[in-house]
Tab-separated table of C-alpha atoms in Angstrom:
chain	number	residue	atom	x	y	z
A	226	UNK	CA	28.292	-44.041	43.475
A	227	UNK	CA	25.249	-44.861	41.354
A	228	UNK	CA	25.291	-48.120	39.356
A	229	UNK	CA	22.819	-50.056	37.259
A	230	UNK	CA	22.279	-53.606	36.034
A	231	UNK	CA	21.045	-54.858	32.694
A	232	UNK	CA	18.113	-56.330	34.643
A	233	UNK	CA	16.972	-52.784	35.498
A	234	UNK	CA	18.037	-52.505	39.130
A	235	UNK	CA	19.802	-49.409	40.442
A	236	UNK	CA	22.340	-49.401	43.288
A	237	UNK	CA	23.371	-46.411	45.334
A	238	UNK	CA	26.645	-47.500	46.910
A	239	UNK	CA	27.977	-45.899	50.079
A	240	UNK	CA	30.996	-47.719	51.518
A	241	UNK	CA	30.146	-51.416	51.569
A	242	UNK	CA	26.368	-50.903	51.602
A	243	UNK	CA	24.236	-50.692	48.449
A	244	UNK	CA	20.702	-49.349	48.488
A	245	UNK	CA	18.881	-51.233	45.711
A	246	UNK	CA	15.721	-50.492	43.753
A	247	UNK	CA	14.254	-50.841	40.276
A	248	UNK	CA	14.673	-48.177	37.636
A	249	UNK	CA	12.098	-45.735	36.357
A	250	UNK	CA	12.203	-47.577	33.028
A	251	UNK	CA	11.411	-50.877	34.776
A	252	UNK	CA	8.594	-49.368	36.828
A	253	UNK	CA	7.089	-47.930	33.645
A	254	UNK	CA	7.295	-51.267	31.865
A	255	UNK	CA	5.682	-53.126	34.774
A	256	UNK	CA	2.744	-50.771	35.085
A	257	UNK	CA	0.810	-50.203	38.303
A	258	UNK	CA	2.181	-52.500	41.003
A	259	UNK	CA	-0.261	-54.130	43.391
A	260	UNK	CA	2.038	-56.341	45.453
A	261	UNK	CA	5.673	-56.321	46.589
A	262	UNK	CA	7.413	-59.130	48.442
A	263	UNK	CA	10.758	-58.314	50.035
A	264	UNK	CA	13.423	-60.588	51.509
A	265	UNK	CA	14.043	-60.944	55.245
A	266	UNK	CA	16.763	-58.834	56.795
A	267	UNK	CA	19.698	-61.133	57.467
A	268	UNK	CA	19.194	-63.211	54.323
A	269	UNK	CA	22.209	-63.689	52.055
A	270	UNK	CA	22.005	-63.769	48.274
A	271	UNK	CA	24.394	-64.419	45.446
A	272	UNK	CA	24.399	-62.109	42.434
A	273	UNK	CA	21.506	-63.079	40.168
A	274	UNK	CA	19.381	-64.726	42.874
A	275	UNK	CA	15.742	-63.673	42.997
A	276	UNK	CA	15.633	-61.414	46.056
A	277	UNK	CA	12.202	-59.785	45.731
A	278	UNK	CA	9.004	-60.101	43.729
A	279	UNK	CA	6.853	-57.364	42.256
A	280	UNK	CA	3.400	-57.980	40.835
A	281	UNK	CA	1.182	-55.931	38.578
A	282	UNK	CA	-2.450	-56.804	37.887
A	283	UNK	CA	-1.215	-58.914	35.001
A	284	UNK	CA	2.080	-60.558	35.968
A	285	UNK	CA	4.715	-61.315	38.572
A	286	UNK	CA	8.351	-60.324	38.032
A	287	UNK	CA	11.529	-61.146	39.926
A	288	UNK	CA	13.913	-58.550	41.247
A	289	UNK	CA	17.433	-59.955	41.265
A	290	UNK	CA	20.149	-59.391	43.796
A	291	UNK	CA	22.630	-57.289	41.806
A	292	UNK	CA	25.757	-58.408	43.730
A	293	UNK	CA	26.683	-60.957	46.418
A	294	UNK	CA	25.722	-59.759	49.876
A	295	UNK	CA	23.529	-59.770	52.957
A	296	UNK	CA	20.219	-57.910	53.346
A	297	UNK	CA	20.545	-55.506	56.272
A	298	UNK	CA	17.330	-53.501	55.845
A	299	UNK	CA	14.162	-53.607	53.736
A	300	UNK	CA	11.703	-50.835	52.845
A	301	UNK	CA	8.361	-51.748	54.412
A	302	UNK	CA	6.794	-48.631	52.855
A	303	UNK	CA	6.626	-50.252	49.401
A	304	UNK	CA	5.026	-53.395	50.870
A	305	UNK	CA	2.357	-51.254	52.515
A	306	UNK	CA	1.875	-49.172	49.340
A	307	UNK	CA	3.218	-50.818	46.167
A	308	UNK	CA	2.157	-47.798	44.077
A	309	UNK	CA	5.120	-45.933	45.602
A	310	UNK	CA	7.330	-47.964	43.252
A	311	UNK	CA	5.514	-46.401	40.309
A	312	UNK	CA	5.543	-42.862	41.677
A	313	UNK	CA	9.115	-42.664	43.010
A	314	UNK	CA	11.081	-45.723	41.868
A	315	UNK	CA	14.544	-44.187	42.151
A	316	UNK	CA	13.882	-42.383	45.416
A	317	UNK	CA	11.513	-43.267	48.250
A	318	UNK	CA	10.703	-46.667	46.744
A	319	UNK	CA	14.063	-48.361	47.338
A	320	UNK	CA	13.728	-52.107	47.970
A	321	UNK	CA	16.525	-53.185	50.284
A	322	UNK	CA	19.979	-52.336	51.619
A	323	UNK	CA	22.639	-54.880	50.819
A	324	UNK	CA	25.926	-55.286	52.689
A	325	UNK	CA	28.256	-56.140	49.832
A	326	UNK	CA	30.502	-59.182	50.144
A	327	UNK	CA	32.949	-57.550	47.726
A	328	UNK	CA	32.385	-53.814	47.155
A	329	UNK	CA	34.891	-53.748	44.292
A	330	UNK	CA	32.601	-56.033	42.271
A	331	UNK	CA	30.352	-52.997	41.767
A	332	UNK	CA	32.907	-51.565	39.338
A	333	UNK	CA	31.789	-54.096	36.717
A	334	UNK	CA	28.175	-52.812	36.765
A	335	UNK	CA	26.808	-50.202	34.362
A	336	UNK	CA	27.160	-46.502	35.044
A	337	UNK	CA	24.219	-44.199	34.427
A	338	UNK	CA	25.230	-43.264	30.891
A	339	UNK	CA	25.633	-46.919	29.874
A	340	UNK	CA	22.269	-47.831	31.390
A	341	UNK	CA	20.506	-44.964	29.653
A	342	UNK	CA	21.951	-46.166	26.370
A	343	UNK	CA	20.685	-49.674	27.125
A	344	UNK	CA	17.077	-48.583	27.553
A	345	UNK	CA	17.081	-45.852	24.933
B	218	UNK	CA	14.265	-57.575	37.326
B	219	UNK	CA	12.754	-59.661	34.622
B	220	UNK	CA	9.289	-59.493	33.186
B	221	UNK	CA	7.421	-62.710	32.717
B	222	UNK	CA	7.080	-62.007	29.091
B	223	UNK	CA	9.309	-60.094	26.754
B	224	UNK	CA	7.534	-59.574	23.462
B	225	UNK	CA	10.319	-57.251	22.359
B	226	UNK	CA	12.601	-60.246	22.013
B	227	UNK	CA	10.316	-62.083	19.616
B	228	UNK	CA	9.933	-61.797	15.903
B	229	UNK	CA	6.468	-60.319	15.552
B	230	UNK	CA	6.391	-60.030	11.779
B	231	UNK	CA	4.199	-63.101	11.356
B	232	UNK	CA	1.414	-61.680	13.522
B	233	UNK	CA	-1.919	-60.710	12.029
B	234	UNK	CA	-3.429	-57.258	12.514
B	235	UNK	CA	-7.023	-56.372	13.310
B	236	UNK	CA	-8.634	-53.509	11.374
B	237	UNK	CA	-7.975	-51.282	14.419
B	238	UNK	CA	-4.226	-52.043	14.655
B	239	UNK	CA	-3.046	-48.625	13.498
B	240	UNK	CA	-5.523	-46.964	15.865
B	241	UNK	CA	-4.053	-48.918	18.800
B	242	UNK	CA	-0.556	-47.751	17.872
B	243	UNK	CA	-1.707	-44.149	17.558
B	244	UNK	CA	-3.245	-44.405	21.042
B	245	UNK	CA	0.125	-45.484	22.451
B	246	UNK	CA	-0.859	-49.095	23.170
B	247	UNK	CA	1.693	-51.652	24.244
B	248	UNK	CA	1.244	-54.518	21.809
B	249	UNK	CA	1.712	-58.226	22.523
B	250	UNK	CA	1.208	-61.401	20.537
B	251	UNK	CA	-2.142	-63.019	21.343
B	252	UNK	CA	-3.696	-65.918	19.416
B	253	UNK	CA	-1.649	-65.050	16.341
B	254	UNK	CA	-2.535	-61.344	16.443
B	255	UNK	CA	-0.575	-58.282	17.477
B	256	UNK	CA	-2.951	-56.989	20.166
B	257	UNK	CA	-3.010	-54.122	22.692
B	258	UNK	CA	-2.358	-55.451	26.212
B	259	UNK	CA	-2.676	-51.964	27.666
B	260	UNK	CA	-2.779	-48.298	26.753
B	261	UNK	CA	-0.820	-45.532	28.503
B	262	UNK	CA	-3.344	-45.345	31.379
B	263	UNK	CA	-2.390	-48.879	32.396
B	264	UNK	CA	-4.300	-52.033	33.336
B	265	UNK	CA	-5.409	-50.837	36.775
B	266	UNK	CA	-7.004	-47.577	35.613
B	267	UNK	CA	-8.471	-49.201	32.497
B	268	UNK	CA	-10.139	-51.839	34.656
B	269	UNK	CA	-11.592	-49.330	37.118
B	270	UNK	CA	-12.741	-47.012	34.322
B	271	UNK	CA	-14.702	-49.844	32.693
B	272	UNK	CA	-16.564	-50.498	35.955
B	273	UNK	CA	-17.149	-46.767	36.535
B	274	UNK	CA	-17.951	-45.481	33.012
B	275	UNK	CA	-17.294	-47.304	29.730
B	276	UNK	CA	-14.416	-49.180	28.111
B	277	UNK	CA	-13.906	-49.936	24.419
B	278	UNK	CA	-12.263	-53.262	23.569
B	279	UNK	CA	-11.055	-54.442	20.171
B	280	UNK	CA	-12.100	-58.083	19.911
B	281	UNK	CA	-11.800	-58.271	16.130
B	282	UNK	CA	-9.398	-61.198	16.466
B	283	UNK	CA	-12.357	-63.377	17.446
B	284	UNK	CA	-14.057	-65.432	14.766
B	285	UNK	CA	-17.436	-64.319	13.393
B	286	UNK	CA	-19.154	-67.195	11.623
B	287	UNK	CA	-22.463	-67.350	9.776
B	288	UNK	CA	-24.342	-70.657	9.577
B	289	UNK	CA	-27.055	-70.471	6.916
B	290	UNK	CA	-29.493	-73.373	6.402
B	291	UNK	CA	-29.587	-74.587	2.795
B	292	UNK	CA	-33.321	-75.245	3.183
B	293	UNK	CA	-33.944	-71.665	4.257
B	294	UNK	CA	-35.520	-72.931	7.470
B	295	UNK	CA	-33.669	-71.711	10.588
B	296	UNK	CA	-34.889	-74.827	12.449
B	297	UNK	CA	-32.672	-76.935	10.212
B	298	UNK	CA	-29.592	-74.916	11.146
B	299	UNK	CA	-30.581	-75.009	14.815
B	300	UNK	CA	-30.996	-78.784	14.850
B	301	UNK	CA	-27.738	-79.258	12.920
B	302	UNK	CA	-25.793	-77.089	15.378
B	303	UNK	CA	-27.377	-78.911	18.323
B	304	UNK	CA	-25.390	-81.961	17.199
B	305	UNK	CA	-22.178	-80.099	18.155
B	306	UNK	CA	-23.268	-78.121	21.232
B	307	UNK	CA	-25.237	-79.221	24.328
B	308	UNK	CA	-27.329	-76.086	24.000
B	309	UNK	CA	-31.008	-75.460	23.197
B	310	UNK	CA	-30.684	-73.721	19.819
B	311	UNK	CA	-34.133	-74.647	18.526
B	312	UNK	CA	-35.633	-72.727	21.448
B	313	UNK	CA	-33.476	-69.668	20.844
B	314	UNK	CA	-35.797	-66.911	19.650
B	315	UNK	CA	-34.953	-64.625	16.755
B	316	UNK	CA	-32.873	-61.691	17.962
B	317	UNK	CA	-31.606	-63.573	21.006
B	318	UNK	CA	-28.138	-64.768	21.894
B	319	UNK	CA	-26.952	-67.641	24.056
B	320	UNK	CA	-23.649	-68.911	25.457
B	321	UNK	CA	-22.562	-72.312	24.169
B	322	UNK	CA	-19.805	-74.913	24.138
B	323	UNK	CA	-18.425	-77.186	21.449
B	324	UNK	CA	-17.880	-80.534	23.177
B	325	UNK	CA	-15.846	-83.487	21.929
B	326	UNK	CA	-16.419	-87.242	22.169
B	327	UNK	CA	-14.357	-87.359	25.367
B	328	UNK	CA	-16.732	-84.809	26.966
B	329	UNK	CA	-14.056	-82.125	26.854
B	330	UNK	CA	-14.631	-78.577	25.642
B	331	UNK	CA	-13.292	-77.647	22.195
B	332	UNK	CA	-14.247	-73.978	22.546
B	333	UNK	CA	-16.857	-71.736	24.078
B	334	UNK	CA	-18.866	-69.389	21.897
B	335	UNK	CA	-21.841	-67.068	21.561
B	336	UNK	CA	-24.723	-68.141	19.326
B	337	UNK	CA	-27.333	-65.746	17.922
B	338	UNK	CA	-30.540	-66.473	16.022
B	339	UNK	CA	-30.549	-63.835	13.276
B	340	UNK	CA	-33.824	-64.981	11.717
B	341	UNK	CA	-32.574	-66.589	8.529
B	342	UNK	CA	-29.182	-67.679	9.860
B	343	UNK	CA	-27.203	-68.346	13.024
B	344	UNK	CA	-24.397	-65.941	13.908
B	345	UNK	CA	-21.549	-67.360	15.984
B	346	UNK	CA	-18.676	-65.619	17.751
B	347	UNK	CA	-15.802	-67.946	18.673
B	348	UNK	CA	-12.385	-67.572	20.294
B	349	UNK	CA	-9.503	-66.324	18.147
B	350	UNK	CA	-7.163	-69.193	18.996
B	351	UNK	CA	-9.825	-71.775	18.077
B	352	UNK	CA	-11.532	-70.106	15.150
B	353	UNK	CA	-9.894	-72.045	12.317
B	354	UNK	CA	-10.501	-75.376	14.059
B	355	UNK	CA	-14.076	-74.339	14.908
B	356	UNK	CA	-14.704	-73.412	11.283
B	357	UNK	CA	-13.507	-76.835	10.070
B	358	UNK	CA	-15.508	-78.523	12.831
B	359	UNK	CA	-18.647	-76.668	11.731
B	360	UNK	CA	-18.131	-77.389	8.043
B	361	UNK	CA	-17.630	-81.078	8.794
B	362	UNK	CA	-20.588	-81.302	11.151
B	363	UNK	CA	-23.057	-79.010	9.377
B	364	UNK	CA	-21.822	-78.900	5.792
B	365	UNK	CA	-24.536	-81.229	4.499
B	366	UNK	CA	-27.380	-78.977	5.634
B	367	UNK	CA	-25.827	-75.533	6.034
B	368	UNK	CA	-23.486	-73.078	4.369
B	369	UNK	CA	-20.815	-72.112	6.872
B	370	UNK	CA	-18.966	-68.862	6.280
B	371	UNK	CA	-16.231	-67.158	8.291
B	372	UNK	CA	-16.687	-63.407	8.003
B	373	UNK	CA	-13.365	-61.742	7.302
B	374	UNK	CA	-14.875	-58.391	6.392
B	375	UNK	CA	-16.129	-57.418	9.840
B	376	UNK	CA	-14.468	-55.981	12.928
B	377	UNK	CA	-15.806	-56.614	16.442
B	378	UNK	CA	-15.606	-54.213	19.363
B	379	UNK	CA	-17.078	-54.359	22.854
B	380	UNK	CA	-18.344	-51.300	24.706
B	381	UNK	CA	-18.684	-52.263	28.360
B	382	UNK	CA	-19.624	-50.512	31.566
B	383	UNK	CA	-22.436	-48.572	33.250
B	384	UNK	CA	-22.216	-45.704	30.730
B	385	UNK	CA	-22.208	-47.955	27.644
B	386	UNK	CA	-25.958	-47.644	27.041
B	387	UNK	CA	-25.970	-43.870	27.370
B	388	UNK	CA	-22.942	-43.516	25.091
B	389	UNK	CA	-24.504	-45.591	22.316
B	390	UNK	CA	-27.846	-43.816	22.684
B	391	UNK	CA	-26.202	-40.389	22.567
B	392	UNK	CA	-24.149	-41.200	19.529
B	393	UNK	CA	-26.601	-43.125	17.404
B	394	UNK	CA	-28.605	-46.146	18.255
B	395	UNK	CA	-31.587	-46.481	20.529
B	396	UNK	CA	-30.382	-49.502	22.431
B	397	UNK	CA	-32.124	-48.662	25.709
B	398	UNK	CA	-34.935	-51.112	25.019
B	399	UNK	CA	-32.510	-54.025	24.516
B	400	UNK	CA	-32.230	-56.607	27.274
B	401	UNK	CA	-29.181	-58.712	28.180
B	402	UNK	CA	-28.504	-61.123	25.271
B	403	UNK	CA	-30.714	-59.280	22.776
B	404	UNK	CA	-29.221	-58.786	19.312
B	405	UNK	CA	-30.310	-56.149	16.801
B	406	UNK	CA	-29.130	-54.741	13.520
B	407	UNK	CA	-28.836	-50.984	13.892
B	408	UNK	CA	-27.182	-48.003	12.260
B	409	UNK	CA	-24.333	-46.322	14.076
B	410	UNK	CA	-23.966	-43.021	12.246
B	411	UNK	CA	-24.514	-44.374	8.727
B	412	UNK	CA	-22.941	-47.781	9.305
B	413	UNK	CA	-25.118	-50.845	9.694
B	414	UNK	CA	-23.846	-52.879	12.651
B	415	UNK	CA	-24.941	-55.966	14.531
B	416	UNK	CA	-25.247	-55.046	18.192
B	417	UNK	CA	-25.661	-57.527	21.024
B	418	UNK	CA	-26.214	-56.609	24.657
B	419	UNK	CA	-23.542	-58.849	26.115
B	420	UNK	CA	-19.878	-58.916	26.982
B	421	UNK	CA	-17.051	-60.407	28.976
B	422	UNK	CA	-16.642	-58.053	31.925
B	423	UNK	CA	-19.631	-58.690	34.206
B	424	UNK	CA	-20.842	-55.205	33.333
B	425	UNK	CA	-23.793	-54.186	31.247
B	426	UNK	CA	-22.542	-53.506	27.746
B	427	UNK	CA	-22.575	-54.255	24.063
B	428	UNK	CA	-20.621	-56.099	21.424
B	429	UNK	CA	-20.712	-54.439	18.025
B	430	UNK	CA	-19.898	-56.151	14.737
B	431	UNK	CA	-18.857	-53.509	12.203
B	432	UNK	CA	-18.007	-53.718	8.487
B	433	UNK	CA	-14.207	-53.486	8.236
B	434	UNK	CA	-14.294	-50.374	6.045
B	435	UNK	CA	-16.060	-48.412	8.814
B	436	UNK	CA	-14.398	-49.982	11.852
B	437	UNK	CA	-11.859	-47.226	12.523
B	438	UNK	CA	-14.489	-44.537	12.031
B	439	UNK	CA	-16.927	-46.117	14.494
B	440	UNK	CA	-14.203	-46.862	17.058
B	441	UNK	CA	-12.848	-43.320	16.860
B	442	UNK	CA	-16.302	-41.815	17.303
B	443	UNK	CA	-16.860	-43.967	20.376
B	444	UNK	CA	-13.459	-42.982	21.787
B	445	UNK	CA	-14.240	-39.303	21.285
B	446	UNK	CA	-16.948	-39.612	23.941
B	447	UNK	CA	-15.531	-38.417	27.290
B	448	UNK	CA	-16.879	-41.475	29.121
B	449	UNK	CA	-15.088	-43.956	26.862
B	450	UNK	CA	-11.515	-45.168	27.325
B	451	UNK	CA	-9.722	-47.809	25.212
B	452	UNK	CA	-9.102	-51.016	27.178
B	453	UNK	CA	-6.450	-53.636	26.480
B	454	UNK	CA	-6.261	-57.372	26.985
B	455	UNK	CA	-4.751	-56.950	30.459
B	456	UNK	CA	-7.846	-55.319	31.920
B	457	UNK	CA	-10.086	-57.565	29.815
B	458	UNK	CA	-8.568	-60.481	31.717
B	459	UNK	CA	-8.877	-58.953	35.193
B	460	UNK	CA	-12.468	-57.850	34.459
B	461	UNK	CA	-13.583	-61.299	33.286
B	462	UNK	CA	-11.840	-62.979	36.223
B	463	UNK	CA	-13.661	-60.746	38.712
B	464	UNK	CA	-16.858	-61.610	36.836
B	465	UNK	CA	-16.103	-65.328	37.272
B	466	UNK	CA	-16.056	-65.932	33.505
B	467	UNK	CA	-13.936	-68.679	31.959
B	468	UNK	CA	-11.004	-68.017	29.646
B	469	UNK	CA	-10.779	-70.802	27.086
B	470	UNK	CA	-7.351	-72.427	27.234
B	471	UNK	CA	-6.941	-71.528	30.918
B	472	UNK	CA	-10.122	-72.448	32.764
B	473	UNK	CA	-11.738	-74.746	30.226
B	474	UNK	CA	-10.218	-76.904	27.507
B	475	UNK	CA	-10.441	-80.407	26.050
B	476	UNK	CA	-9.436	-81.790	29.452
B	477	UNK	CA	-12.401	-80.280	31.324
B	478	UNK	CA	-16.070	-81.242	31.055
B	479	UNK	CA	-18.966	-78.771	31.257
B	480	UNK	CA	-20.063	-80.139	34.655
B	481	UNK	CA	-16.516	-80.008	36.062
B	482	UNK	CA	-16.372	-76.428	34.788
B	483	UNK	CA	-19.616	-75.553	36.641
B	484	UNK	CA	-21.233	-74.596	33.344
B	485	UNK	CA	-24.438	-76.627	33.817
B	486	UNK	CA	-26.401	-73.418	33.293
B	487	UNK	CA	-25.226	-73.423	29.654
B	488	UNK	CA	-27.008	-76.740	29.049
B	489	UNK	CA	-30.731	-76.080	28.936
B	490	UNK	CA	-33.361	-78.511	30.173
B	491	UNK	CA	-34.283	-79.711	26.683
B	492	UNK	CA	-30.787	-81.167	26.220
B	493	UNK	CA	-30.549	-82.817	29.652
B	494	UNK	CA	-31.813	-86.267	30.565
B	495	UNK	CA	-35.600	-86.271	30.296
B	496	UNK	CA	-35.606	-83.293	27.929
B	497	UNK	CA	-37.224	-83.210	24.467
B	498	UNK	CA	-33.844	-83.414	22.742
B	499	UNK	CA	-31.736	-84.933	25.514
B	500	UNK	CA	-28.162	-85.782	24.533
B	501	UNK	CA	-27.275	-85.982	20.865
B	502	UNK	CA	-24.090	-83.918	21.258
B	503	UNK	CA	-20.495	-85.173	21.474
B	504	UNK	CA	-19.626	-86.654	24.865
B	505	UNK	CA	-23.280	-86.634	25.952
B	506	UNK	CA	-23.102	-89.914	27.847
B	507	UNK	CA	-20.487	-88.797	30.360
B	508	UNK	CA	-21.752	-85.227	30.552
B	509	UNK	CA	-25.324	-86.315	31.346
B	510	UNK	CA	-24.017	-88.872	33.840
B	511	UNK	CA	-22.038	-86.119	35.570
B	512	UNK	CA	-25.229	-84.073	35.696
B	513	UNK	CA	-26.865	-86.887	37.653
B	514	UNK	CA	-23.927	-87.948	39.809
B	515	UNK	CA	-21.657	-84.927	39.968
B	516	UNK	CA	-18.091	-84.686	38.654
B	517	UNK	CA	-14.968	-85.664	40.594
B	518	UNK	CA	-13.707	-82.102	40.578
B	519	UNK	CA	-15.200	-78.690	40.132
B	520	UNK	CA	-14.279	-75.198	39.023
B	521	UNK	CA	-14.586	-72.814	41.966
B	522	UNK	CA	-13.693	-69.295	42.956
B	523	UNK	CA	-10.643	-69.039	45.226
B	524	UNK	CA	-10.035	-65.968	47.381
B	525	UNK	CA	-6.473	-65.725	48.677
B	526	UNK	CA	-6.025	-64.230	52.136
B	527	UNK	CA	-3.601	-61.340	52.319
B	528	UNK	CA	-2.341	-59.354	49.359
B	529	UNK	CA	-0.203	-61.797	47.361
B	530	UNK	CA	-1.700	-62.769	44.001
B	531	UNK	CA	-1.914	-66.512	43.312
B	532	UNK	CA	-1.378	-67.054	39.590
B	533	UNK	CA	-2.601	-69.716	37.179
B	534	UNK	CA	-0.652	-72.964	37.513
B	535	UNK	CA	-0.287	-72.798	41.305
B	536	UNK	CA	-1.056	-76.120	42.976
B	537	UNK	CA	-3.777	-76.197	45.633
B	538	UNK	CA	-3.439	-78.242	48.813
B	539	UNK	CA	-5.763	-79.272	51.620
B	540	UNK	CA	-3.082	-78.598	54.224
B	541	UNK	CA	-0.608	-75.821	54.997
B	542	UNK	CA	2.348	-78.182	54.635
B	543	UNK	CA	1.692	-79.009	50.985
B	544	UNK	CA	1.150	-82.734	51.515
B	545	UNK	CA	-2.240	-83.383	49.916
B	546	UNK	CA	-2.814	-81.898	46.453
B	547	UNK	CA	-6.506	-81.203	45.876
B	548	UNK	CA	-6.426	-78.987	42.817
B	549	UNK	CA	-4.866	-76.349	40.595
B	550	UNK	CA	-5.389	-72.647	40.025
B	551	UNK	CA	-6.302	-72.002	36.375
B	552	UNK	CA	-6.609	-68.193	36.471
B	553	UNK	CA	-5.372	-65.890	39.158
B	554	UNK	CA	-4.308	-62.334	39.642
B	555	UNK	CA	-5.253	-59.087	41.266
B	556	UNK	CA	-8.814	-57.782	41.074
B	557	UNK	CA	-8.691	-53.976	41.003
B	558	UNK	CA	-12.391	-53.614	41.922
B	559	UNK	CA	-12.120	-56.286	44.623
B	560	UNK	CA	-8.895	-54.523	45.687
B	561	UNK	CA	-7.204	-57.820	46.389
B	562	UNK	CA	-6.041	-61.072	44.885
B	563	UNK	CA	-8.613	-63.357	43.239
B	564	UNK	CA	-8.375	-66.715	41.507
B	565	UNK	CA	-10.343	-69.609	40.101
B	566	UNK	CA	-9.394	-73.208	39.614
B	567	UNK	CA	-10.346	-76.841	39.903
B	568	UNK	CA	-10.518	-78.662	43.229
B	569	UNK	CA	-11.670	-82.139	44.226
B	570	UNK	CA	-15.446	-82.312	44.686
B	571	UNK	CA	-15.015	-82.933	48.416
B	572	UNK	CA	-13.177	-79.597	48.750
B	573	UNK	CA	-15.450	-77.572	46.489
B	574	UNK	CA	-17.910	-76.268	49.081
B	575	UNK	CA	-17.981	-72.509	49.653
B	576	UNK	CA	-15.954	-71.583	52.705
B	577	UNK	CA	-13.509	-74.501	52.434
B	578	UNK	CA	-10.020	-73.417	53.545
B	579	UNK	CA	-7.263	-74.495	51.176
B	580	UNK	CA	-3.640	-73.531	50.474
B	581	UNK	CA	-1.875	-72.550	47.261
B	582	UNK	CA	1.841	-72.883	46.681
B	583	UNK	CA	3.453	-69.573	45.740
B	584	UNK	CA	7.254	-69.337	45.600
B	585	UNK	CA	7.667	-72.198	48.078
B	586	UNK	CA	5.121	-70.870	50.588
B	587	UNK	CA	1.632	-72.204	51.229
B	588	UNK	CA	-0.780	-69.287	51.205
B	589	UNK	CA	-4.276	-69.746	52.644
B	590	UNK	CA	-7.268	-69.263	50.371
B	591	UNK	CA	-10.993	-69.862	50.666
B	592	UNK	CA	-13.389	-71.466	48.198
B	593	UNK	CA	-15.716	-68.589	47.280
B	594	UNK	CA	-18.877	-68.251	45.207
B	595	UNK	CA	-18.349	-66.642	41.792
B	596	UNK	CA	-18.514	-63.900	40.624
B	597	UNK	CA	-16.253	-61.781	42.828
B	598	UNK	CA	-18.134	-58.644	41.790
B	599	UNK	CA	-21.853	-58.225	41.295
B	600	UNK	CA	-22.866	-58.603	37.649
B	601	UNK	CA	-24.856	-55.642	36.384
B	602	UNK	CA	-26.486	-57.174	33.302
B	603	UNK	CA	-29.744	-55.519	32.260
B	604	UNK	CA	-32.104	-58.484	32.324
């Protein structure tokens, strides 16, 4: 199941684990990224907490945790090469995997059609 | 995800446009409010590529939002205008030769900096370029200070562009003007195509380059002709900021303001010998007493370059500490970001004089962590001015 937030994160949900990244639209708006800071595996976040930071030459932006949960894995590849977020934001450049506290809460997020309408 | 700034949420209808506004839109620029103007922050290539292109070839910047001011002596003698302006700036204007330009500062009675500016001797008048955000206040300041002896006029019929980078000279020479004989800070009047422009060999990137004042009616034409050259790319405010930061140049409002003195800001070089203690025309500018005393005794704090270790940018506003636990505050970052040519984070800021020596290890607070950084000589990249 693919879901989106109004803050431009995407979630690919398999069982009670969501793989989270930022959308192509967001990556385009940010421009070339030069730095990514990811949370520690094992950290817990509530929905809306700042879970990661991305920085372009010009500015820093927060990436929010889209649902309550615990970080079980992070993608070191985007720390080593932040430009991956620009080249493949909705694929190889995922940010973290989140074990959802309440998988059913994902139903309230946007589906792809609703997100596309939001950024149109 | 949330961007630090969301211009799309603001009402932009009150913003002023430069003569090149429509050209920016046609080039696909992303526009942001800056100093009351709707300005291009970047073009489709993006800040990173725009920055690197300027250092490798040539970048064209629209700086028409800046104020262009003419100061004309009522007596007809340029010396009278020079001496009048010297009452507002701690700069040797009398010794500025015709066709030469010099960096200057408007100081206030508290020894703070009201604005920084470029001053040119154009033979029968002085030509000033001041910051957009300060230009109305500067104009009033000049009229009040110089009105008795000079006519002060803000030019609203001229655009200003900067062509910066190692290919700038060749591009201008190929297209029109023989600028090869100009040295850094020379200013000439020259025809580009059939448009008479004022060209200075100066800029705000650390690169060799030119600033070109163009009559408004020809501004789009000249800009388009420059952009047609394969070496030239349009550059937005984003890369302008990263380029000037790498070059160690101050941004007024960030790195200098009414709360900083010229000596604190490490701008002693902008105050020539004639205006310092013992000089022919020592003092005689606002705040001279404290500024000259700081010359002799040093200031309590100093603007320095700060090189963060690692990859994380340290932004303006971050507090600087002497220790990794964040116990002893010794300063503040005033500008910070990522330097594409340095390929790493860079910053500048003010630290206590005792911590201002090159090589001093300090720490900046970023998102609750204390990141190590080192006091580093400015600029971060070698300046390539043609002296």
